[in-house]
């Protein structure tokens, strides 16, 4: 008797759980926009987020936030996940942030590329922001530039400056240009 009651209770709980998961509604476009803004705000406000880190994210309609990018400090990966989990409407966090390997050589390259880019008279204006928009990611001597600059000329100069640093094996310039984004928006 007790076994059948326990089995019935277990089946009922599983059925209720499945119905609840099936009834989970997708977020509205407004809800997604709100979460996107809050995730962005929380990530840029992290105390140790800086120019040598690249944090990106994706928000799915089911409330799942996928964290992407690379960080130089392992604690930044867990800090990012913890602040995003607390945002209202976030159901799940998938943390795909890569922690860059520790390397004295990479640290030296980071500093040298930073000086080369932000020490350039054309690019020095970008250094004045709380979180500079040109992020320098170094992994095993390979440099990737991430972020946004105002003009395509700034993108080219940043790439040349990074390429000129001794010890750099390759440079991938993923900088986005605001000027081009505005033109693309006008075409639509």
Short mmCIF file of C-alpha atoms in Angstrom, two decimals:
data_model
loop_
_atom_site.label_atom_id
_atom_site.label_comp_id
_atom_site.label_asym_id
_atom_site.label_seq_id
_atom_site.Cartn_x
_atom_site.Cartn_y
_atom_site.Cartn_z
CA UNK A 1 0.00 0.00 0.00
CA UNK A 2 2.74 2.44 0.98
CA UNK A 3 4.72 1.60 -2.18
CA UNK A 4 1.79 2.34 -4.48
CA UNK A 5 1.08 5.61 -2.66
CA UNK A 6 4.74 6.60 -2.93
CA UNK A 7 4.81 5.64 -6.62
CA UNK A 8 1.64 7.64 -7.31
CA UNK A 9 3.09 10.65 -5.49
CA UNK A 10 6.36 10.39 -7.43
CA UNK A 11 4.57 10.16 -10.79
CA UNK A 12 2.39 13.14 -9.86
CA UNK A 13 5.41 15.27 -8.93
CA UNK A 14 7.15 14.35 -12.19
CA UNK A 15 4.02 15.18 -14.22
CA UNK A 16 3.62 18.54 -12.51
CA UNK A 17 7.29 19.30 -13.11
CA UNK A 18 7.01 18.43 -16.82
CA UNK A 19 3.88 20.55 -17.23
CA UNK A 20 5.54 23.48 -15.46
CA UNK A 21 8.58 23.24 -17.75
CA UNK A 22 6.36 22.97 -20.83
CA UNK A 23 4.33 26.00 -19.80
CA UNK A 24 7.39 28.23 -19.37
CA UNK A 25 6.71 31.08 -21.75
CA UNK A 26 9.33 32.71 -23.91
CA UNK A 27 10.35 36.19 -22.88
CA UNK A 28 8.84 39.08 -24.79
CA UNK A 29 11.16 41.23 -26.92
CA UNK A 30 10.85 43.91 -24.22
CA UNK A 31 11.86 41.40 -21.55
CA UNK A 32 14.87 40.29 -23.59
CA UNK A 33 15.93 43.93 -24.14
CA UNK A 34 15.69 44.60 -20.42
CA UNK A 35 17.81 41.56 -19.59
CA UNK A 36 20.37 42.51 -22.27
CA UNK A 37 20.73 45.98 -20.77
CA UNK A 38 21.00 44.66 -17.21
CA UNK A 39 23.57 41.99 -18.18
CA UNK A 40 25.66 44.61 -19.98
CA UNK A 41 25.47 46.95 -16.99
CA UNK A 42 26.38 44.26 -14.46
CA UNK A 43 29.33 43.02 -16.51
CA UNK A 44 30.92 46.44 -17.11
CA UNK A 45 30.49 47.26 -13.41
CA UNK A 46 32.52 44.24 -12.28
CA UNK A 47 35.40 45.63 -10.19
CA UNK A 48 38.21 43.72 -11.93
CA UNK A 49 36.89 43.92 -15.51
CA UNK A 50 39.44 45.73 -17.59
CA UNK A 51 41.17 46.27 -20.89
CA UNK A 52 42.76 42.79 -20.88
CA UNK A 53 39.38 41.04 -20.62
CA UNK A 54 36.65 40.53 -23.18
CA UNK A 55 33.15 39.73 -21.92
CA UNK A 56 30.32 38.99 -24.32
CA UNK A 57 26.92 37.37 -23.86
CA UNK A 58 23.83 36.08 -25.59
CA UNK A 59 20.28 36.13 -24.19
CA UNK A 60 17.84 33.47 -25.38
CA UNK A 61 14.03 33.86 -25.29
CA UNK A 62 13.79 31.13 -22.62
CA UNK A 63 15.78 33.28 -20.15
CA UNK A 64 19.11 31.52 -20.69
CA UNK A 65 22.14 33.83 -20.69
CA UNK A 66 25.30 32.46 -22.30
CA UNK A 67 28.49 34.20 -21.20
CA UNK A 68 31.35 34.28 -23.70
CA UNK A 69 34.79 35.83 -24.03
CA UNK A 70 38.17 35.64 -22.36
CA UNK A 71 39.46 36.84 -19.00
CA UNK A 72 42.94 37.11 -17.51
CA UNK A 73 41.76 36.44 -13.91
CA UNK A 74 39.85 33.26 -13.03
CA UNK A 75 37.78 35.09 -10.40
CA UNK A 76 36.31 37.34 -13.09
CA UNK A 77 34.70 34.31 -14.75
CA UNK A 78 32.87 33.30 -11.56
CA UNK A 79 32.06 36.94 -10.66
CA UNK A 80 30.40 37.43 -14.06
CA UNK A 81 28.28 34.32 -13.62
CA UNK A 82 27.25 35.30 -10.08
CA UNK A 83 26.04 38.81 -10.99
CA UNK A 84 24.11 37.59 -14.04
CA UNK A 85 22.35 34.84 -12.05
CA UNK A 86 20.76 37.49 -9.82
CA UNK A 87 19.07 39.38 -12.67
CA UNK A 88 15.30 39.04 -12.68
CA UNK A 89 14.11 36.90 -15.59
CA UNK A 90 17.37 34.99 -15.99
CA UNK A 91 16.48 31.30 -15.73
CA UNK A 92 19.87 29.78 -16.44
CA UNK A 93 23.48 30.91 -16.98
CA UNK A 94 25.84 29.02 -19.28
CA UNK A 95 29.37 30.20 -18.51
CA UNK A 96 31.60 29.69 -21.58
CA UNK A 97 34.15 32.34 -20.57
CA UNK A 98 37.70 31.19 -21.24
CA UNK A 99 40.31 31.84 -18.56
CA UNK A 100 43.53 32.77 -20.34
CA UNK A 101 46.63 30.82 -19.35
CA UNK A 102 49.03 32.46 -16.91
CA UNK A 103 52.21 33.54 -18.67
CA UNK A 104 54.86 36.12 -17.87
CA UNK A 105 55.50 36.50 -21.61
CA UNK A 106 51.80 37.18 -22.29
CA UNK A 107 51.72 39.71 -19.42
CA UNK A 108 54.68 41.54 -20.96
CA UNK A 109 52.98 41.54 -24.37
CA UNK A 110 49.73 42.86 -22.83
CA UNK A 111 51.54 45.82 -21.29
CA UNK A 112 53.54 46.52 -24.46
CA UNK A 113 50.46 46.38 -26.72
CA UNK A 114 48.56 48.59 -24.26
CA UNK A 115 51.35 51.20 -24.38
CA UNK A 116 51.58 50.95 -28.18
CA UNK A 117 47.84 51.43 -28.70
CA UNK A 118 46.86 53.87 -25.97
CA UNK A 119 50.17 55.75 -26.24
CA UNK A 120 49.43 56.55 -29.87
CA UNK A 121 48.31 60.17 -30.27
CA UNK A 122 45.31 59.20 -32.46
CA UNK A 123 44.11 56.44 -30.11
CA UNK A 124 44.93 58.03 -26.75
CA UNK A 125 41.41 59.52 -26.52
CA UNK A 126 40.01 56.01 -26.00
CA UNK A 127 42.02 55.63 -22.78
CA UNK A 128 39.96 58.30 -21.00
CA UNK A 129 36.86 56.12 -20.59
CA UNK A 130 36.15 54.11 -17.42
CA UNK A 131 36.56 50.86 -19.35
CA UNK A 132 38.62 51.62 -22.46
CA UNK A 133 36.79 50.34 -25.58
CA UNK A 134 39.78 48.57 -27.15
CA UNK A 135 40.27 45.27 -25.35
CA UNK A 136 43.62 43.49 -25.71
CA UNK A 137 43.40 39.70 -25.43
CA UNK A 138 46.72 37.85 -25.41
CA UNK A 139 46.97 34.07 -25.52
CA UNK A 140 50.30 32.35 -26.09
CA UNK A 141 51.76 35.39 -27.84
CA UNK A 142 48.75 35.85 -30.14
CA UNK A 143 46.87 39.13 -29.80
CA UNK A 144 43.19 39.69 -30.48
CA UNK A 145 41.73 43.20 -30.42
CA UNK A 146 38.06 43.39 -29.41
CA UNK A 147 35.75 46.35 -28.90
CA UNK A 148 34.48 49.39 -30.73
CA UNK A 149 36.24 52.41 -32.24
CA UNK A 150 34.79 55.50 -33.90
CA UNK A 151 36.47 55.31 -37.32
CA UNK A 152 37.93 52.64 -39.60
CA UNK A 153 41.24 54.53 -39.51
CA UNK A 154 41.37 53.98 -35.73
CA UNK A 155 40.86 50.25 -36.28
CA UNK A 156 43.73 50.14 -38.77
CA UNK A 157 46.07 52.12 -36.53
CA UNK A 158 45.31 49.87 -33.53
CA UNK A 159 46.09 46.79 -35.62
CA UNK A 160 49.37 48.27 -36.87
CA UNK A 161 50.40 49.32 -33.37
CA UNK A 162 49.75 45.82 -32.01
CA UNK A 163 51.61 44.22 -34.93
CA UNK A 164 54.65 46.37 -34.17
CA UNK A 165 55.12 44.97 -30.66
CA UNK A 166 58.08 42.64 -30.21
CA UNK A 167 57.16 39.07 -29.28
CA UNK A 168 53.69 39.14 -30.87
CA UNK A 169 53.14 36.14 -33.16
CA UNK A 170 49.88 37.29 -34.75
CA UNK A 171 47.21 39.96 -34.44
CA UNK A 172 43.50 39.39 -35.07
CA UNK A 173 41.71 42.72 -35.33
CA UNK A 174 38.03 42.21 -34.41
CA UNK A 175 37.40 45.88 -33.63
CA UNK A 176 33.99 47.11 -34.74
CA UNK A 177 33.60 50.56 -36.29
CA UNK A 178 30.75 52.81 -35.07
CA UNK A 179 30.80 54.75 -38.34
CA UNK A 180 30.03 51.59 -40.37
CA UNK A 181 27.32 50.45 -37.93
CA UNK A 182 25.50 53.76 -38.32
CA UNK A 183 25.65 53.49 -42.14
CA UNK A 184 24.28 49.93 -41.97
CA UNK A 185 21.40 51.08 -39.72
CA UNK A 186 20.45 53.83 -42.21
CA UNK A 187 20.31 51.31 -45.10
CA UNK A 188 17.75 49.17 -43.25
#
